XYZ file of C-alpha atoms in Angstrom:
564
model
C 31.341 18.519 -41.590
C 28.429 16.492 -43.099
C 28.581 14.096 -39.908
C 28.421 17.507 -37.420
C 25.215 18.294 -39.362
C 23.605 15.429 -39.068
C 25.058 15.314 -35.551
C 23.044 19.079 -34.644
C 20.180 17.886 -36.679
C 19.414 14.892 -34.410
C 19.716 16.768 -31.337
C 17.322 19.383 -32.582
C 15.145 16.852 -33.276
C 15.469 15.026 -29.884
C 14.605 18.556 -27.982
C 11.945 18.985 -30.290
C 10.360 15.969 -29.511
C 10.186 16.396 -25.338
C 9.598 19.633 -25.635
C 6.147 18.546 -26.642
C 6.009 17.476 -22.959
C 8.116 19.443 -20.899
C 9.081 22.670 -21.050
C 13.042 23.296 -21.267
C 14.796 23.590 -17.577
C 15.926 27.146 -16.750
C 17.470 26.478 -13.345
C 20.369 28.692 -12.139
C 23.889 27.319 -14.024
C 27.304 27.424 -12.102
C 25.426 29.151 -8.832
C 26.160 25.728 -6.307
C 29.752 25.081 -5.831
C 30.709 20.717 -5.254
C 29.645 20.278 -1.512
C 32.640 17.704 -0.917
C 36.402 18.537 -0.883
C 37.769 15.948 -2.761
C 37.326 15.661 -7.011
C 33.728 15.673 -7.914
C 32.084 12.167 -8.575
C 28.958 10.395 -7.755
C 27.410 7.079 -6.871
C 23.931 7.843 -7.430
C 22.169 10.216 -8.938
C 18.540 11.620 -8.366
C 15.649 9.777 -9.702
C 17.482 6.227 -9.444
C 14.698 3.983 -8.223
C 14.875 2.332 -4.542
C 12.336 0.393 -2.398
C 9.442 2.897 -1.646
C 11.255 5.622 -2.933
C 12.602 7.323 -5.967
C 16.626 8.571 -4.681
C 16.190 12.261 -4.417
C 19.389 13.750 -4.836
C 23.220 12.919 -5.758
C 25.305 10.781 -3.382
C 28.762 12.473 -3.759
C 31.732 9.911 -3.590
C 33.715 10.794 -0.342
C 36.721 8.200 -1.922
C 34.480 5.703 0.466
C 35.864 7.455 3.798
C 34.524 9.241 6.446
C 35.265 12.610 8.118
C 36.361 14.286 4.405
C 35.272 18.418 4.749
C 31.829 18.795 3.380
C 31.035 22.750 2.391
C 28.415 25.143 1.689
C 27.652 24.773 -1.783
C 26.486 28.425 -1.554
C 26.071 31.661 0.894
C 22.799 31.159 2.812
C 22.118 29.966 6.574
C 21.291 26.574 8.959
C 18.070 26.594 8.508
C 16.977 22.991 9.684
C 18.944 20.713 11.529
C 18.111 16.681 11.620
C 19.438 14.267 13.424
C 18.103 10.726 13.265
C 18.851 6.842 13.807
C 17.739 6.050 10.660
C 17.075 8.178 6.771
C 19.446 11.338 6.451
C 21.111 10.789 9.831
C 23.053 13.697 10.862
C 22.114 15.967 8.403
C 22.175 20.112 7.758
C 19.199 21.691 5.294
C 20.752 25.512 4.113
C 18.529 27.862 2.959
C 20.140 30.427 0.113
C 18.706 34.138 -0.807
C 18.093 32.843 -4.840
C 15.057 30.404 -3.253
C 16.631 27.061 -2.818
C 17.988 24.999 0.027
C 20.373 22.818 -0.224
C 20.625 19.260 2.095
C 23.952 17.627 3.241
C 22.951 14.146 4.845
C 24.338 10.986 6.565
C 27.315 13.164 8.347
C 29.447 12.915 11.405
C 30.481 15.936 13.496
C 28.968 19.822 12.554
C 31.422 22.413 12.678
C 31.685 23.805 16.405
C 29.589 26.325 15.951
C 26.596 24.268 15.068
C 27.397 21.072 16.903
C 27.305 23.597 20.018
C 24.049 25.158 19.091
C 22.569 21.771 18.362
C 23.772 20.021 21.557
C 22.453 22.914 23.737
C 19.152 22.644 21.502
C 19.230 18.375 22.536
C 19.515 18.768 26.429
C 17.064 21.559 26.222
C 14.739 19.052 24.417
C 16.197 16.188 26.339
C 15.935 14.717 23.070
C 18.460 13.091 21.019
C 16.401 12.458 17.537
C 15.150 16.057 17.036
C 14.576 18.249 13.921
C 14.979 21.882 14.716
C 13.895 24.915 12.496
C 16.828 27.224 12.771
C 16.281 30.945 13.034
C 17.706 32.856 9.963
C 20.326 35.082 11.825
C 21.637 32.379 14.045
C 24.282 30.122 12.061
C 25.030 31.972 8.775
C 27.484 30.595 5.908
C 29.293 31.479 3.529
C 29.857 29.578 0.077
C 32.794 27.151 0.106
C 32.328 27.590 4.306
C 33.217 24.146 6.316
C 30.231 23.045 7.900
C 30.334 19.592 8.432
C 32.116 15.817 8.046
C 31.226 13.382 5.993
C 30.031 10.205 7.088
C 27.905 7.255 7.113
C 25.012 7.383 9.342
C 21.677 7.105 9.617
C 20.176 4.703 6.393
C 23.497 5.124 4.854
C 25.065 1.766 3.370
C 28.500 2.814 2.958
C 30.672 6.611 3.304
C 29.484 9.455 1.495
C 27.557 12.944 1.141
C 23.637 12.934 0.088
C 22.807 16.661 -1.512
C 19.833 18.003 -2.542
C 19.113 20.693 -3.985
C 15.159 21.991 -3.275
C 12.689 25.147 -4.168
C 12.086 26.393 -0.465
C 8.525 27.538 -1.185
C 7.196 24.523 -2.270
C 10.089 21.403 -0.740
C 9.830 20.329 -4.369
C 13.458 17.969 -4.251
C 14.960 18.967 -7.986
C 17.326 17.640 -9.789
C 20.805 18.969 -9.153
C 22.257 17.518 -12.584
C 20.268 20.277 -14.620
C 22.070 22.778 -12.525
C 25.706 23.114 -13.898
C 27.868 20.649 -11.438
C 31.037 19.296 -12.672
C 29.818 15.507 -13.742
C 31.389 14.805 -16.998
C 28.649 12.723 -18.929
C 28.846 12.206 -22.411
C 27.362 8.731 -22.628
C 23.648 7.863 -24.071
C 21.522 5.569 -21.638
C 20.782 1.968 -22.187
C 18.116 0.349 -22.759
C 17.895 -3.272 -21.528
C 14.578 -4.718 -22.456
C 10.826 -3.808 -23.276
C 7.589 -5.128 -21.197
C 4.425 -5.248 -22.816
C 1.280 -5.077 -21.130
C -2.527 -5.775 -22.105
C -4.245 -3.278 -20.899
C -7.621 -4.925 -20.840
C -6.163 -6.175 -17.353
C -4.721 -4.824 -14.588
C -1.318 -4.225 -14.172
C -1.467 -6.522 -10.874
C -3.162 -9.687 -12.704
C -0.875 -10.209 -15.264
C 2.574 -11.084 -16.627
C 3.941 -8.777 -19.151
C 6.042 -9.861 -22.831
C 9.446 -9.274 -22.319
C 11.258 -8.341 -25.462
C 15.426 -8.710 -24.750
C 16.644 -5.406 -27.514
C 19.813 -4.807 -29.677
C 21.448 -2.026 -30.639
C 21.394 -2.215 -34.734
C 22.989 1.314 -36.560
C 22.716 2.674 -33.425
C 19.061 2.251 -32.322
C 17.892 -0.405 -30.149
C 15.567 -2.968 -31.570
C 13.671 -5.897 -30.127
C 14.657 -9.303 -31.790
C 12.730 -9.994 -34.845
C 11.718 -5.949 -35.340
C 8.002 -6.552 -35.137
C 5.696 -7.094 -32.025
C 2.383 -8.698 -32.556
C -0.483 -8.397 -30.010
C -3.627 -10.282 -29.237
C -5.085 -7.261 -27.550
C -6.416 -3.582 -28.852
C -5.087 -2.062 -25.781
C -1.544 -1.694 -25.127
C 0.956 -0.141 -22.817
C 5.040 -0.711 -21.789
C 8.150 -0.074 -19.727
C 11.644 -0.573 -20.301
C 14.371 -2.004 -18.017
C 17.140 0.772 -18.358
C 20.342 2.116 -16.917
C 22.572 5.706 -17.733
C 26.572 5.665 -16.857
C 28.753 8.754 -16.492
C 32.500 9.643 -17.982
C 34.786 7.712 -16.239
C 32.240 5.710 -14.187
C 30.989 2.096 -14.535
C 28.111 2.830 -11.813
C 24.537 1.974 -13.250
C 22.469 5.258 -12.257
C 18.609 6.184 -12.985
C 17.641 7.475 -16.337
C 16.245 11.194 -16.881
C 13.697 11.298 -19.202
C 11.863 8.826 -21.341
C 9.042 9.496 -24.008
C 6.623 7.454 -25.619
C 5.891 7.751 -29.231
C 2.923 6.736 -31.517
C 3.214 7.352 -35.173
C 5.702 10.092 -34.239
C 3.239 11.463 -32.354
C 4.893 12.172 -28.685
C 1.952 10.528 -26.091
C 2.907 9.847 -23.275
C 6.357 9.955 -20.967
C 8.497 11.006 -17.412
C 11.050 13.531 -16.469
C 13.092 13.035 -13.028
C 13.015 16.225 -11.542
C 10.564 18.674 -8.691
C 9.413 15.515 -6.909
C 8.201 16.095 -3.520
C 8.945 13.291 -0.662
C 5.191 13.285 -0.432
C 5.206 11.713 -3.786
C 8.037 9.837 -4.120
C 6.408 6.668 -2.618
C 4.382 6.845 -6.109
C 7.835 5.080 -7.195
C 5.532 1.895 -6.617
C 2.917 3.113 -9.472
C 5.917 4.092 -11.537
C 7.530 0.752 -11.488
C 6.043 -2.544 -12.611
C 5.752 -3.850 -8.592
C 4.691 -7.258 -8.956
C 7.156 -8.019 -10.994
C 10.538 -6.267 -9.508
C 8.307 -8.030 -5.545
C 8.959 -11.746 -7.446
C 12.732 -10.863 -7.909
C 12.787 -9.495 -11.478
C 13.888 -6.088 -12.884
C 12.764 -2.706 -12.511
C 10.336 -1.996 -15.053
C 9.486 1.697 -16.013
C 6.191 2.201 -17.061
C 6.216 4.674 -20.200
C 2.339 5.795 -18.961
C 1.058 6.507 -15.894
C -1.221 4.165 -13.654
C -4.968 5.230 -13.471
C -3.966 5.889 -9.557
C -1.069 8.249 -9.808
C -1.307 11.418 -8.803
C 0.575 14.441 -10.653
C 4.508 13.407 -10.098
C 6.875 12.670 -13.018
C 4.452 11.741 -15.652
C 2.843 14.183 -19.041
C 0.510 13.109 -21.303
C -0.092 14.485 -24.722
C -3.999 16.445 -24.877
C -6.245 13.599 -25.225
C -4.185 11.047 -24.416
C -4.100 8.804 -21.504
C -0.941 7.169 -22.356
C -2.315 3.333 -23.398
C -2.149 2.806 -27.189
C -5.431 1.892 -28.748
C -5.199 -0.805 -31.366
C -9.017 0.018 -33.842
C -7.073 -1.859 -37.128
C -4.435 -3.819 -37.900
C -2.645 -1.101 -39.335
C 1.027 -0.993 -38.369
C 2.064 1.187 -35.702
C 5.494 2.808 -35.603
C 6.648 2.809 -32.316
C 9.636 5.121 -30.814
C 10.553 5.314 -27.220
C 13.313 7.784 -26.426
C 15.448 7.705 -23.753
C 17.322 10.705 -22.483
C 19.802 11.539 -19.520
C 20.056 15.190 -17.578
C 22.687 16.120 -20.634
C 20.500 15.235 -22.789
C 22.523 12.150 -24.785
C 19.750 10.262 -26.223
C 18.937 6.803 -26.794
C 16.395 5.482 -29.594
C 14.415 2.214 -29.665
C 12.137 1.863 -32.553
C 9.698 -0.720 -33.466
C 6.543 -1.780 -35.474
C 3.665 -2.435 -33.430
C 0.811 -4.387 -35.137
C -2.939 -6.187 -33.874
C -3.172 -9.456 -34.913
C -6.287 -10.663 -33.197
C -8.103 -9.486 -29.994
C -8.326 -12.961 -27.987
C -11.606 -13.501 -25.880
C -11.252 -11.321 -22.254
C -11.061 -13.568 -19.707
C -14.333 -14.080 -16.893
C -12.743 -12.966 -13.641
C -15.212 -12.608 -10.404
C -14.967 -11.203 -7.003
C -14.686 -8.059 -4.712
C -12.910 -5.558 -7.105
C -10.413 -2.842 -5.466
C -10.153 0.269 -7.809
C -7.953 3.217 -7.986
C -9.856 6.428 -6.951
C -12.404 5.106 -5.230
C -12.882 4.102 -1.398
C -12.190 0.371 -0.975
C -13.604 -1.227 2.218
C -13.394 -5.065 2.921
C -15.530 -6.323 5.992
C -16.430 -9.563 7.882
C -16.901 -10.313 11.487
C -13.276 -10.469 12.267
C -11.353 -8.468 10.004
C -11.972 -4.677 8.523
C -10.170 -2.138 6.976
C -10.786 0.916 4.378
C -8.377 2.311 2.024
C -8.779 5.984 0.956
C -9.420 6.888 -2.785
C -6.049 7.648 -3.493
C -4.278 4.895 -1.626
C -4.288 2.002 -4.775
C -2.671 2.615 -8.069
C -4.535 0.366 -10.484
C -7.735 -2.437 -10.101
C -7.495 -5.560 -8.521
C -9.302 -8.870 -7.410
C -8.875 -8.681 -3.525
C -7.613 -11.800 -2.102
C -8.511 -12.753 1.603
C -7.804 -16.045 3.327
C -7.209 -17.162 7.307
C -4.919 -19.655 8.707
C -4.096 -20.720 12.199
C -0.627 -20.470 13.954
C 1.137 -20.939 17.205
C -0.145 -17.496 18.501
C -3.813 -17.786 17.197
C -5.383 -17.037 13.551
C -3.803 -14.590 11.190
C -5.323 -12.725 8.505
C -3.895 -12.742 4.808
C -4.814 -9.350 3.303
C -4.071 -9.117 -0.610
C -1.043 -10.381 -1.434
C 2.295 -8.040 -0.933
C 2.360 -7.860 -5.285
C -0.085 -4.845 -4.470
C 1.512 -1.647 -3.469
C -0.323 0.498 -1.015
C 0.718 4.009 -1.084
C -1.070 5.306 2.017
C -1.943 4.286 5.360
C -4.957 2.927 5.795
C -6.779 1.567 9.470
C -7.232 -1.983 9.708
C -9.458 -3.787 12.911
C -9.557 -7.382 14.153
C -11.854 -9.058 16.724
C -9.791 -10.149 19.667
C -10.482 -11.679 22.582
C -7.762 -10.794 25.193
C -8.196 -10.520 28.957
C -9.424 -7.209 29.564
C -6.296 -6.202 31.622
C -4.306 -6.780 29.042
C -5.787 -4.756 26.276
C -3.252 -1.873 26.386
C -0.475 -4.569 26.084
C -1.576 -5.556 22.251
C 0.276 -5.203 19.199
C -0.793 -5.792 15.456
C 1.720 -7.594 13.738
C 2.474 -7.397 10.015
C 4.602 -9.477 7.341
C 4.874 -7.662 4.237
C 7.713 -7.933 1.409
C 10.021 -10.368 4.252
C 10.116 -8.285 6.690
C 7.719 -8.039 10.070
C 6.486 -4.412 11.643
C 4.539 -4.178 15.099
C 2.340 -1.183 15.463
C 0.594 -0.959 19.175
C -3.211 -1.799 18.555
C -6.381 0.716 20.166
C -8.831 -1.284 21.811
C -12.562 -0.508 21.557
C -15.336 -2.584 21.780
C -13.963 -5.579 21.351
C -11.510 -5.007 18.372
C -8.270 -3.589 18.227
C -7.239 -0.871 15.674
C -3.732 -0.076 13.865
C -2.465 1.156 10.336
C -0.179 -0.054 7.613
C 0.801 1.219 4.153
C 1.242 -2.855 2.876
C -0.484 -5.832 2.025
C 0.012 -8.880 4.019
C -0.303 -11.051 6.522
C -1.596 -9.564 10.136
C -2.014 -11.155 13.392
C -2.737 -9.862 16.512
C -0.125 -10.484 19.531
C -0.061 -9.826 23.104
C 3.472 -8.737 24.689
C 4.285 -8.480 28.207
C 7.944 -9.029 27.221
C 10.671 -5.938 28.727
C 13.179 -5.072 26.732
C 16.720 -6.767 27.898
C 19.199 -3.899 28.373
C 22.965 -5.084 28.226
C 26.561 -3.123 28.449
C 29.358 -2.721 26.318
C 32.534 -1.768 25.528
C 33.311 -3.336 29.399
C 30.747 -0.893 31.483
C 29.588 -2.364 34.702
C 28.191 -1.505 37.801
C 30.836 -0.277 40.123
C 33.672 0.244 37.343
C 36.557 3.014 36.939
C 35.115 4.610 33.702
C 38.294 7.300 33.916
C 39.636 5.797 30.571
C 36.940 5.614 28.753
C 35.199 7.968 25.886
C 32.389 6.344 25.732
C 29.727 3.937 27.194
C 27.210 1.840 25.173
C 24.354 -0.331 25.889
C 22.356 -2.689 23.759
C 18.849 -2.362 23.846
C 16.580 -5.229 22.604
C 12.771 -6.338 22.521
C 11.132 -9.389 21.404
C 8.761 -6.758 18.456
C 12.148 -4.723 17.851
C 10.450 -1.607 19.055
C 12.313 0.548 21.505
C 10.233 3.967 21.465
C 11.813 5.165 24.386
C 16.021 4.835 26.251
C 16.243 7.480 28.753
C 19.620 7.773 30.681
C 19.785 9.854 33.902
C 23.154 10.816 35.190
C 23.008 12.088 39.182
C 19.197 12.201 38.195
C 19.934 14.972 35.180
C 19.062 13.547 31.419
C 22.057 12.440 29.210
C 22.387 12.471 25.689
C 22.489 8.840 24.532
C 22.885 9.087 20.695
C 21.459 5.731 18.447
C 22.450 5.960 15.002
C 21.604 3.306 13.108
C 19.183 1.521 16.145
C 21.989 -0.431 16.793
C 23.488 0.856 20.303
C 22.669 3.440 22.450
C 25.772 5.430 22.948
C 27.283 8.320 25.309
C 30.356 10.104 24.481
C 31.820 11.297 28.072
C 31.899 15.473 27.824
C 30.995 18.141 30.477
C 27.924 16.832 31.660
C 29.790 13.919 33.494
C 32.466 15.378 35.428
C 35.381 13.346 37.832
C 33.690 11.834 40.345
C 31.206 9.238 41.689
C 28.189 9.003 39.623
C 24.781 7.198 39.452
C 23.266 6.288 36.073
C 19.687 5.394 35.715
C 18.431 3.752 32.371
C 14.839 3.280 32.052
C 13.557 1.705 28.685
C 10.413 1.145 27.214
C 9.033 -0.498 24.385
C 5.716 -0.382 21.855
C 3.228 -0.849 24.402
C 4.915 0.368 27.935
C 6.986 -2.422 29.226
C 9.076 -1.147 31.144
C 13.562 -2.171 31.846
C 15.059 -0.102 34.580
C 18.591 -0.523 35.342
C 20.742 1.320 37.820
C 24.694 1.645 37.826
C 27.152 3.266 39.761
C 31.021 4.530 38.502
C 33.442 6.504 38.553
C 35.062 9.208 36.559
């Protein structure tokens, strides 16, 4: 009896203390049925952090196959159809009279009804990647209804369901977890390790003090129980992970609050994040440090640039702890999951000294501000919300085989908007609509086709890096699979494919033409362009132009002949 007390006691206190912050959930319970047919689990659950992005709903285990029934979690209608190579894939968006819509992603085949109304809506378009707003009275549901198969397309990495669950006045993605589904969770977070940061510098130009913890009566402690500082301005993150009944998956954490002399300051709650915020995962996260291969590191405050999102801070508070004695500070950072099982690390935070600030000189970039950097062959301008926190801005040139590329930053800097950047070139003047801007950012290389006027050529990124300028006259090489050829009996096949390739890995544009009529040539994935043989290719001698183009308008045409 005495240990249920204390038991009720502790909880009270732990909703006590975020409800200082945020206000207590009152989302519909029990409304959404499981949107898979199969026992209810997850792989991922919303607010786990990716690259760019925070995950923004649950990915429902589909026993890793395809083709398992996926259902309407609740009576509504299509309201949005997607279909696309890459992100949700095949994916349905149902709209339901209590407000929300609900998203099923990364599927195969729609049942009849709407793979019929979203073929017709394809050749109509004579588009295959479309995204089509669905009248209300046209494909209507009904709770539990089949609507789809599972699958794996689009930026999928293995078989399963994505759901959402979002308010359809606003598109604010919330989190499903708070809303009654059957996920059995009855285990606290953990917490893996503590950064500290001095915030005298920016986040960018230094290496935080990483404190390894352990779990001592139950509350996580770093080693040796005291942390000593050289600075009067302070801030941190943790390195943390939450696990569910019966799973050994490492999913995102819910909530975590700062505490100064049990004062509640500063902290984050995972849920109502829009996907125009979600890129502010990069102010959320400690960048440089997960860029150079280390963990993800949750900052407990919120960067000077970010914008609204997941973050509250206490009246008067701006989330950085301000060290004016050397009296000691008792530190608490709670850690909480959508159930609310609660994790505590505690420690005593103290100033020893304040060591001297160190002299640091050259162009500053600072959060809420325009930032423009300009010579006489390189510009660009970043908008006042497109930086996060201040930094030195770094700019070097170097020669290579195809001419003299520009080092912007370093890619330790997050960008979190597009921005315009121009470079001086000097191309023959007939070739000015064949030029591309080339970026290296984070390993990997993007091509964006560059404007031309007056002598320099304009493009945009959302990175730091290096950019070059590149002229491409290459066509893209179009090759057959699966055995096609010109001149061969297709009657036993259910399918053709073709590989599509450029030298900037930029196909904007495959258009098949069968007897001269377009043909739906799907592309999930970017890897093939694919036809599945239905009644738009009859028996008989056929014709079947393929014209491809890439970033700047070279142009493949191929011609083949077959029969059916």
């Amino acid at each position: 009896m005495k240990k249920q007390i204390l038991l009720i006691i502790g909880l009270l206190i732990g909703f006590a203390s975020f409800a200082q912050l945020f206000p207590t959930k009152n989302y519909l319970q029990n409304y959404f049925q499981w949107p898979v047919g199969t026992a209810p689990g997850i792989v991922a659950n919303f607010g786990e952090l990716r690259p760019n992005h925070y995950h923004m709903g649950l990915d429902c285990r589909t026993e890793s196959r395809v083709n398992l029934p996926v259902l309407a979690a609740a009576d509504g209608y299509v309201s949005k159809i997607n279909i696309d190579p890459t992100g949700f894939g095949r994916a349905l968006y149902i709209s339901h009279p209590n407000g929300m819509t609900t998203l099923y992603a990364h599927l195969n085949e729609f049942n009849p009804e709407i793979e019929n109304y979203i073929e017709e809506q394809q050749y109509k378009l004579k588009q295959w990647k479309v995204q089509i707003e669905v009248p209300a009275n046209v494909l209507k549901v009904e709770k539990g209804e089949f609507i789809a198969r599972s699958g794996n397309t689009g930026g999928s990495q293995g078989p399963h369901l994505h759901f959402e669950v979002r308010d359809t006045k606003s598109d604010k993605v919330l989190n499903p977890l708070l809303m009654g589904f059957p996920i059995e969770d009855n285990i606290a977070p953990v917490i893996l390790k503590l950064a500290v940061y001095d915030r005298r510098y920016s986040t960018y130009e230094q290496t935080p003090k990483i404190y390894v913890l352990k779990k001592i009566n139950g509350v996580y402690q770093p080693l040796g129980g005291k942390i000593k500082v050289n600075t009067d301005k302070v801030s941190f993150a943790i390195s943390a992970f939450d696990k569910y009944t019966g799973s050994t998956n490492q999913n995102g954490i819910y909530r975590a609050i700062l505490f100064n002399n049990d004062k509640a300051i500063t902290g984050f709650e995972m849920d109502s994040i829009s996907y125009d915020e979600t890129r502010f995962l990069n102010a959320h996260i400690d960048f440089k440090t997960r860029n150079n291969g280390g963990p993800f590191l949750q900052y407990l405050s919120p960067l000077p640039g970010y914008q609204n999102g997941i973050y509250k801070t206490a009246k008067g508070e701006n989330g950085i702890i301000t060290l004016n004695d050397e009296n000691v500070h008792d530190i608490k950072i709670e850690v909480a999951d959508a159930q609310n099982n609660l994790s505590v690390l505690k420690f005593d935070l103290v100033k020893e000294s304040v060591s001297e600030k160190k002299n640091t000189s050259g162009l500053v970039f600072e959060p809420n501000t325009i930032n423009i950097f300009e010579n006489d062959k390189v510009s660009f301008y970043m908008k006042d919300s497109a930086i996060y926190d201040y930094f030195h801005f770094k700019y070097r040139e170097a020669p290579n085989a195809l001419g003299t590329a520009y080092y912007l930053q370093d890619d330790d800097v997050p960008v979190q908007q597009y921005y315009p950047i121009k470079i001086k070139g000097n191309f023959n003047i007939e070739d000015t609509g064949k030029i591309e801007m080339k970026m290296i950012s984070h390993g990997r290389t993007k091509f964006k086709k560059a404007v031309y006027k007056n002598g320099w050529y304009e493009s945009s990124f959302r990175d730091f890096g290096m950019c070059q300028l590149i002229l491409d006259k290459t066509p893209p090489v179009v090759t057959p699979l699966w055995g096609f050829r010109d001149g061969v009996d297709a009657s036993r096949m259910n399918s053709i494919a073709f590989s599509a390739i450029d030298n900037t890995e930029e196909i904007v544009d495959f258009t098949g033409l069968l007897d001269g009529q377009w043909l739906l040539f799907s592309n999930d994935k970017g890897r093939t362009f694919t036809y599945k043989f239905d009644k738009y290719c009859p028996p008989g001698e056929h014709s079947l132009e393929l014209i491809v183009k890439d970033l700047v308008g070279n142009e493949t045409r191929k011609l083949y002949r077959f029969r059916r």
